[in-house]
């Protein structure tokens, strides 16, 4: 899809708040719609009148004015473009009304995003029944009063490319994305943008002392990789925002084997890693103004004569010992070493990890909210503000000492399982042990990274969640309070 600002074609897309018909809709159409109630302008609702001799317009609902937010704009513009695409219309003019609510750059960004969200497809493996190819759509935006719209358009395109990169990496199956190919993708995508990508192989990971990470990796014949990505516009001496992504390219559960139904989507257990790669792509492409470092401990959790076992006691890079109550709680073990590395081997000012860590997070927050745990509320608020600008939802869970108590092991320092209940919190607090008191936020995206059916403007499958939030967080130095 191409978005331009010149008027072309004769079809108008007209957004409207509920019951608030735009002036240029003909009286008789308006009266008929109002009387019949066929179209009232509910959020995402569309009314199409496109054929010879008619008004040639698509009305699209923004919902009630009092509930207006940028997400309503994303939904409206997504639905408008979805309709246009379905009708095979090649050119349409998106008439952005001169409303106070729409006269700012964030509104424009949201409109662009909704349109671009409509572009994503993952159908490369369908040799038959491929979805209909999308027409190249020229979109005319009559936002004359907004300066800098071209720059905003380009910025948003790069962000959405970052989102698409994350989605593709997650949607690709585990026979394609292995620790090695994930590292290659990171190099291919980021090196040309001036990001320094260093990939450590098994021996180098051992030399770093990441024995906990290696314990999880040892059951697979696909060897692990540790990936370090450095985007440092301010040079090496200035501290960085460090993003750590869980990178299980497949999680069978190990000897604590998952049942078939729970295992089938476990290629997605590297969603955190994918978000980090997509976000660094968007930041580097848009020349973000903060030093950002990405870290990924990539491996597979499988079964073999070499695999780690329930009851094993392993030593982490930090020196803390962990007893393995369940080999399926592997994410926290790999992240323990990656986070300790972030805290001690990177000039990190703040650390954020992002992980498909617990099924419990889906129970607690569903597929709409990412769960958060933190040791620093100031940093959490920064992340929360970024997520609001990005249209992604996060929610902080409480981290009371009662939950920390539960981490104690019987024969080792800590255990990777806890008593029943609050599984997302205890998993997060396990990670806290490895950040060396650096400001840190943990984001559990088990529910938000993957949808079994399309939801609003998000597609079925990988959502690429947190790319936009990390982009908002990393793009500017201002607002960098903590
Ligand atoms: N990768 C899973 C978590 C997960 C579940 C992500 C569903 C996405 C969808 C993680 O490694 C896991 O299996 N966690 C266990 C922990 C438990 C054994 C303490 C879980 O959530 O059941
Ligand atoms: Zn697991
Ligand atoms: Zn996992």
XYZ file of C-alpha atoms and ligand atoms in Angstrom:
506
model
C 0.000 0.000 0.000
C 1.168 3.450 -0.862
C -0.028 6.519 1.010
C 0.165 9.830 -0.819
C -1.262 13.228 -0.064
C -2.636 14.145 -3.480
C -6.305 13.736 -4.182
C -7.001 11.012 -6.718
C -9.966 8.906 -7.735
C -13.504 9.857 -6.715
C -14.205 7.688 -3.685
C -14.284 9.368 -0.312
C -13.698 7.720 3.044
C -15.564 9.731 5.656
C -14.943 9.040 9.348
C -17.684 10.069 11.772
C -18.549 9.937 15.449
C -21.702 8.037 16.383
C -24.871 9.838 15.114
C -22.754 12.740 13.870
C -23.035 12.597 10.085
C -20.546 14.692 8.103
C -22.037 17.662 6.287
C -21.191 16.381 2.834
C -23.410 13.297 3.151
C -26.585 13.886 1.125
C -29.711 14.673 3.166
C -31.783 11.730 1.888
C -28.983 9.222 2.593
C -28.526 10.682 6.056
C -32.258 10.561 6.807
C -32.588 7.005 5.582
C -29.603 5.810 7.641
C -30.877 7.597 10.723
C -34.429 6.317 10.414
C -33.499 2.745 9.564
C -30.651 2.620 12.090
C -28.665 0.721 9.467
C -25.565 2.709 10.209
C -24.979 4.886 13.259
C -21.180 5.266 13.316
C -20.299 2.711 15.969
C -16.558 2.111 16.252
C -15.338 0.295 13.144
C -18.806 0.107 11.543
C -18.856 0.879 7.816
C -21.467 1.956 5.296
C -20.544 1.621 1.635
C -22.136 3.502 -1.220
C -19.845 2.903 -4.139
C -21.249 2.371 -7.589
C -21.921 4.492 -10.687
C -24.418 7.254 -10.035
C -24.053 7.229 -6.245
C -22.137 9.359 -3.784
C -19.105 7.077 -3.916
C -18.371 7.156 -0.246
C -17.476 4.861 2.589
C -18.687 6.041 5.971
C -16.709 4.633 8.847
C -17.547 4.887 12.530
C -15.265 6.379 15.168
C -17.616 5.459 17.993
C -18.998 7.943 20.540
C -17.133 11.248 20.742
C -16.780 10.989 24.524
C -14.956 7.669 24.219
C -12.554 8.929 21.557
C -8.892 7.931 21.833
C -6.055 7.179 19.420
C -6.958 3.525 19.423
C -10.396 4.419 18.045
C -8.548 6.109 15.184
C -6.434 2.993 14.562
C -9.556 0.835 14.463
C -11.447 3.265 12.240
C -8.659 3.593 9.727
C -7.995 -0.173 9.752
C -11.666 -0.892 9.015
C -11.799 1.749 6.290
C -8.798 0.245 4.529
C -10.075 -3.288 5.040
C -13.306 -2.299 3.306
C -11.519 -0.540 0.475
C -9.277 -3.565 -0.046
C -12.174 -6.029 -0.044
C -13.950 -3.947 -2.675
C -10.805 -3.962 -4.815
C -10.796 -0.197 -4.969
C -7.425 1.137 -6.034
C -7.713 4.788 -5.160
C -9.648 6.480 -2.397
C -9.514 9.813 -0.622
C -9.435 9.593 3.129
C -11.143 12.764 4.289
C -9.813 13.643 7.720
C -12.266 16.146 9.125
C -10.922 19.318 10.687
C -11.759 18.247 14.221
C -9.863 19.316 17.303
C -9.392 15.665 18.265
C -7.506 14.953 15.059
C -5.253 17.953 14.827
C -2.059 16.549 16.318
C 0.789 14.322 15.157
C -0.269 11.384 17.362
C -3.669 11.343 15.690
C -2.039 11.277 12.288
C 0.288 8.480 13.412
C -2.698 6.458 14.591
C -4.492 6.926 11.266
C -1.417 5.808 9.326
C -0.932 2.868 11.641
C -4.483 1.590 11.251
C -4.116 1.701 7.474
C -0.748 -0.050 7.596
C -2.012 -2.710 10.016
C -4.231 -3.780 7.178
C -1.210 -4.629 5.022
C 0.255 -7.501 7.031
C -0.090 -11.071 5.702
C 1.788 -14.267 6.483
C 0.845 -16.508 3.579
C 4.203 -17.343 2.033
C 3.696 -21.072 2.630
C 0.280 -21.230 0.960
C 0.809 -22.483 -2.549
C -2.956 -22.688 -3.060
C -5.829 -20.567 -1.787
C -3.519 -17.645 -1.272
C -5.498 -14.684 -0.071
C -6.345 -12.214 -2.823
C -3.424 -9.957 -3.581
C -3.937 -6.472 -2.229
C -4.268 -3.618 -4.686
C -1.767 -0.815 -4.339
C -3.867 1.805 -2.653
C -3.315 5.502 -2.986
C -4.671 7.221 0.037
C -5.236 10.912 -0.017
C -5.206 12.621 3.305
C -6.646 16.082 3.401
C -4.823 16.989 6.541
C -3.664 20.288 5.181
C -3.300 21.893 8.530
C -0.756 19.389 9.763
C 2.889 20.147 9.193
C 5.451 17.410 8.865
C 2.984 14.757 7.735
C 5.511 13.223 5.311
C 8.022 12.744 8.122
C 5.348 11.174 10.354
C 4.333 8.860 7.521
C 7.897 7.686 7.016
C 8.445 7.247 10.751
C 5.302 5.130 11.080
C 6.189 3.036 8.044
C 9.522 2.141 9.652
C 7.830 1.297 12.942
C 5.309 -0.933 11.184
C 8.142 -2.597 9.254
C 9.657 -3.375 12.676
C 6.322 -4.849 13.772
C 6.114 -6.930 10.572
C 9.676 -8.200 11.123
C 8.726 -9.372 14.613
C 5.509 -10.990 13.336
C 7.329 -12.810 10.550
C 10.010 -14.146 12.894
C 7.324 -15.488 15.228
C 5.032 -16.860 12.531
C 7.902 -18.739 10.889
C 7.908 -22.329 12.153
C 10.611 -23.774 14.386
C 12.093 -25.809 11.528
C 12.953 -22.484 9.905
C 13.774 -20.286 12.905
C 16.397 -22.010 15.038
C 18.858 -20.255 17.364
C 21.323 -20.058 14.471
C 18.882 -18.707 11.869
C 17.442 -16.249 14.392
C 20.955 -14.886 14.905
C 21.472 -14.704 11.130
C 18.197 -12.786 10.723
C 19.225 -10.308 13.423
C 22.527 -9.758 11.626
C 20.927 -9.443 8.190
C 18.292 -6.979 9.359
C 20.301 -4.844 11.742
C 23.924 -4.735 10.586
C 23.101 -2.639 7.474
C 21.546 -0.029 9.811
C 24.762 0.440 11.771
C 23.747 -1.829 14.653
C 26.665 -3.904 15.943
C 25.509 -7.520 16.136
C 27.701 -10.032 17.976
C 26.733 -13.709 18.007
C 28.268 -16.038 20.593
C 28.384 -19.780 19.880
C 28.167 -22.564 22.443
C 31.827 -22.448 23.427
C 31.771 -18.684 23.770
C 28.579 -18.901 25.853
C 30.394 -21.385 28.125
C 33.328 -19.024 28.379
C 30.927 -16.280 29.497
C 29.812 -18.573 32.327
C 26.189 -18.891 31.225
C 25.753 -22.408 32.533
C 22.071 -22.083 33.390
C 21.247 -21.037 29.824
C 23.345 -23.954 28.534
C 21.465 -26.434 30.764
C 18.202 -25.614 28.997
C 19.898 -25.712 25.577
C 21.700 -29.022 26.025
C 18.783 -31.281 25.040
C 18.771 -30.098 21.436
C 21.081 -30.843 18.539
C 20.502 -27.276 17.308
C 23.125 -25.415 19.331
C 22.309 -22.229 21.289
C 23.323 -18.730 20.326
C 23.679 -15.627 22.453
C 22.892 -12.506 20.427
C 24.019 -9.009 21.398
C 22.768 -6.048 19.352
C 24.107 -2.571 20.044
C 22.537 0.608 18.710
C 24.676 3.329 20.268
C 24.070 6.778 18.741
C 25.758 8.312 21.812
C 28.811 6.052 21.844
C 29.832 3.265 24.191
C 30.382 5.393 27.284
C 26.801 6.520 27.659
C 24.593 4.009 29.525
C 21.964 2.174 27.511
C 18.401 0.998 27.754
C 18.886 -2.768 27.592
C 16.124 -4.961 26.151
C 16.314 -8.674 26.899
C 14.040 -11.006 24.887
C 13.173 -14.613 25.735
C 14.433 -16.616 22.766
C 13.129 -20.193 22.990
C 12.803 -21.028 19.309
C 10.842 -24.056 20.466
C 9.576 -25.104 23.908
C 8.451 -28.727 24.141
C 8.502 -28.462 27.922
C 11.470 -30.853 28.086
C 11.023 -33.917 30.320
C 8.132 -32.075 31.970
C 6.605 -32.517 28.536
C 3.765 -30.326 27.372
C 0.577 -31.992 26.115
C 0.166 -31.810 22.306
C -2.362 -28.973 22.360
C -0.158 -26.744 24.503
C 2.957 -27.579 22.499
C 1.633 -26.854 19.052
C 2.160 -23.080 19.201
C 5.481 -23.195 21.003
C 7.421 -21.904 18.025
C 6.164 -18.581 19.426
C 8.286 -18.879 22.551
C 10.814 -16.513 20.977
C 8.264 -13.684 20.692
C 10.206 -11.574 23.199
C 13.350 -11.942 21.102
C 11.410 -11.007 17.973
C 10.024 -7.839 19.623
C 13.527 -6.783 20.599
C 14.826 -7.289 17.042
C 11.815 -5.476 15.527
C 12.136 -2.566 17.970
C 15.866 -2.105 17.376
C 15.162 -2.195 13.637
C 12.558 0.593 13.979
C 14.801 2.654 16.259
C 17.877 2.371 14.060
C 15.853 3.075 10.915
C 14.290 6.190 12.467
C 17.582 7.267 14.053
C 16.322 7.031 17.629
C 18.181 9.194 20.116
C 18.866 6.711 22.927
C 21.554 4.076 23.323
C 19.748 0.739 23.129
C 21.218 -2.730 23.547
C 19.305 -5.933 22.760
C 20.162 -9.334 24.208
C 18.784 -12.748 23.304
C 19.658 -16.143 24.787
C 18.353 -18.319 21.946
C 17.902 -22.082 22.323
C 15.414 -24.963 22.102
C 13.902 -26.834 25.050
C 13.802 -30.461 23.884
C 14.183 -34.032 25.072
C 17.203 -36.263 24.452
C 19.925 -38.181 26.268
C 21.579 -34.830 26.843
C 18.560 -32.906 28.091
C 18.349 -31.431 31.585
C 16.016 -33.242 33.966
C 13.564 -32.485 36.760
C 15.511 -32.411 40.013
C 18.736 -31.174 38.423
C 20.581 -28.471 40.311
C 22.274 -25.928 38.092
C 24.502 -22.955 38.731
C 23.704 -19.628 37.126
C 26.194 -17.095 35.769
C 25.435 -15.041 38.887
C 26.576 -17.943 41.081
C 23.105 -18.579 42.515
C 22.066 -22.252 42.357
C 18.668 -23.305 40.989
C 16.850 -26.586 41.442
C 14.732 -27.586 38.496
C 11.262 -28.477 39.744
C 9.886 -28.416 36.222
C 11.875 -28.371 32.975
C 8.995 -26.457 31.355
C 9.756 -23.403 33.504
C 12.834 -22.947 31.302
C 12.376 -19.321 30.255
C 13.332 -17.946 33.652
C 16.488 -20.106 33.651
C 17.709 -18.773 30.302
C 16.707 -15.223 31.260
C 18.536 -15.494 34.593
C 21.849 -15.573 32.737
C 20.805 -13.077 30.061
C 19.667 -10.590 32.734
C 22.790 -11.053 34.826
C 24.805 -10.439 31.666
C 22.725 -7.286 31.029
C 23.413 -6.056 34.551
C 27.138 -6.826 34.617
C 28.536 -6.991 31.063
C 26.579 -4.169 29.440
C 26.628 -0.494 30.402
C 22.907 -0.730 31.249
C 21.065 2.174 32.811
C 17.740 0.388 32.734
C 16.781 -3.167 31.875
C 13.521 -4.402 30.395
C 12.905 -8.038 29.653
C 10.097 -9.319 27.477
C 9.050 -12.939 27.537
C 6.316 -15.450 26.816
C 6.974 -16.603 30.344
C 3.846 -18.046 31.942
C 0.518 -19.579 30.965
C -0.695 -18.041 34.227
C -0.454 -14.603 32.627
C -3.120 -15.647 30.103
C -5.345 -16.735 32.986
C -4.821 -13.425 34.786
C -4.910 -10.900 31.940
C -6.118 -12.679 28.797
C -4.834 -11.675 25.381
C -5.290 -7.933 25.774
C -2.951 -6.970 28.610
C 0.752 -7.675 28.973
C 1.659 -8.390 32.610
C 4.429 -6.391 34.276
C 6.620 -6.819 37.344
C 9.170 -4.234 38.433
C 11.709 -3.247 41.075
C 11.351 0.426 40.122
C 7.977 2.125 39.781
C 9.492 5.158 38.025
C 10.734 2.988 35.199
C 7.405 1.160 35.108
C 5.621 4.485 34.623
C 7.955 5.324 31.731
C 7.152 1.996 30.109
C 3.448 2.451 30.802
C 3.446 5.918 29.197
C 5.262 4.540 26.160
C 2.752 1.697 25.905
C -0.143 4.154 26.008
C 1.334 6.218 23.180
C 1.822 2.978 21.256
C -1.696 1.641 21.849
C -0.448 -1.456 23.676
C -1.811 -2.384 27.108
C 0.298 -3.300 30.101
C -0.701 -3.919 33.694
C 1.545 -4.119 36.743
C 1.155 -7.021 39.154
C 2.065 -6.706 42.841
C 5.433 -7.931 44.052
C 5.011 -8.541 47.781
C 7.773 -10.224 49.831
C 5.383 -13.081 50.455
C 5.920 -14.125 46.834
C 9.705 -13.770 47.106
C 9.670 -16.215 50.049
C 8.212 -18.879 47.804
C 11.265 -18.929 45.560
C 13.442 -20.626 48.186
C 14.740 -24.044 47.120
C 14.975 -27.127 49.349
C 18.473 -28.160 48.243
C 19.593 -25.156 46.212
C 19.324 -21.388 46.642
C 16.146 -21.065 44.617
C 13.659 -23.257 42.771
C 12.220 -22.654 39.325
C 8.731 -23.570 40.537
C 6.623 -22.261 43.385
C 3.450 -23.301 45.137
C 0.181 -22.953 43.264
C -1.068 -19.473 42.439
C 0.410 -16.137 41.313
C 2.619 -17.906 38.758
C 3.283 -14.767 36.711
C 4.407 -12.845 39.775
C 6.703 -15.539 41.148
C 8.262 -16.066 37.706
C 8.913 -12.328 37.488
C 10.417 -12.245 40.966
C 12.687 -15.149 40.073
C 14.122 -12.877 37.362
C 14.502 -9.993 39.812
C 17.267 -11.961 41.568
C 19.523 -11.497 38.542
C 19.301 -7.783 37.748
C 21.686 -6.630 40.488
C 19.298 -3.899 41.650
C 19.370 -2.085 38.292
C 16.026 -0.418 37.426
C 14.136 -3.219 35.752
C 10.738 -4.074 34.307
C 9.653 -7.552 33.278
C 6.939 -7.893 30.642
C 5.066 -11.196 30.291
C 3.630 -11.375 26.771
C 2.423 -15.009 26.877
C -1.142 -13.804 26.208
C -0.553 -10.785 24.006
C 2.032 -12.099 21.540
C -0.240 -14.561 19.742
C -3.919 -14.527 18.729
C -5.819 -17.572 17.513
C -8.155 -15.251 15.606
C -7.859 -11.692 14.314
C -8.865 -9.125 16.909
C -9.596 -5.514 15.910
C -6.635 -4.312 13.850
C -4.395 -7.129 15.068
C -3.977 -10.164 12.812
C -4.401 -13.820 13.614
C -1.080 -15.311 14.742
C 1.830 -13.172 15.872
C 1.011 -9.615 16.957
C 4.552 -8.236 17.303
C 3.433 -6.739 20.620
C 5.905 -4.427 22.403
C 7.765 -3.354 19.258
C 5.786 -0.106 19.251
C 6.131 0.382 23.013
C 9.906 -0.132 22.877
C 10.085 2.216 19.928
C 8.265 4.947 21.874
C 10.542 4.320 24.833
C 13.790 4.422 22.884
C 13.215 7.131 20.321
C 13.925 10.237 22.395
C 16.181 11.142 25.262
C 13.648 13.501 26.822
C 11.431 11.799 29.338
C 14.366 9.663 30.422
C 13.837 10.373 34.119
C 14.946 7.285 36.003
N 6.542 -20.864 27.199
C 5.781 -21.232 28.320
C 4.697 -20.203 28.689
C 3.588 -20.029 27.702
C 2.409 -20.741 27.842
C 3.696 -19.109 26.682
C 1.391 -20.558 26.937
C 2.672 -18.924 25.778
C 1.505 -19.662 25.905
C 6.688 -21.389 29.538
O 7.966 -21.826 29.275
C 6.018 -22.410 30.427
O 5.791 -23.497 29.982
N 5.734 -22.037 31.662
C 5.096 -22.901 32.582
C 5.651 -22.624 33.950
C 5.226 -23.603 35.010
C 5.797 -24.970 34.708
C 5.720 -23.118 36.352
C 3.580 -22.636 32.545
O 3.188 -21.491 32.374
O 2.830 -23.597 32.650
Zn 8.182 -23.917 29.128
Zn 8.761 -21.316 27.389
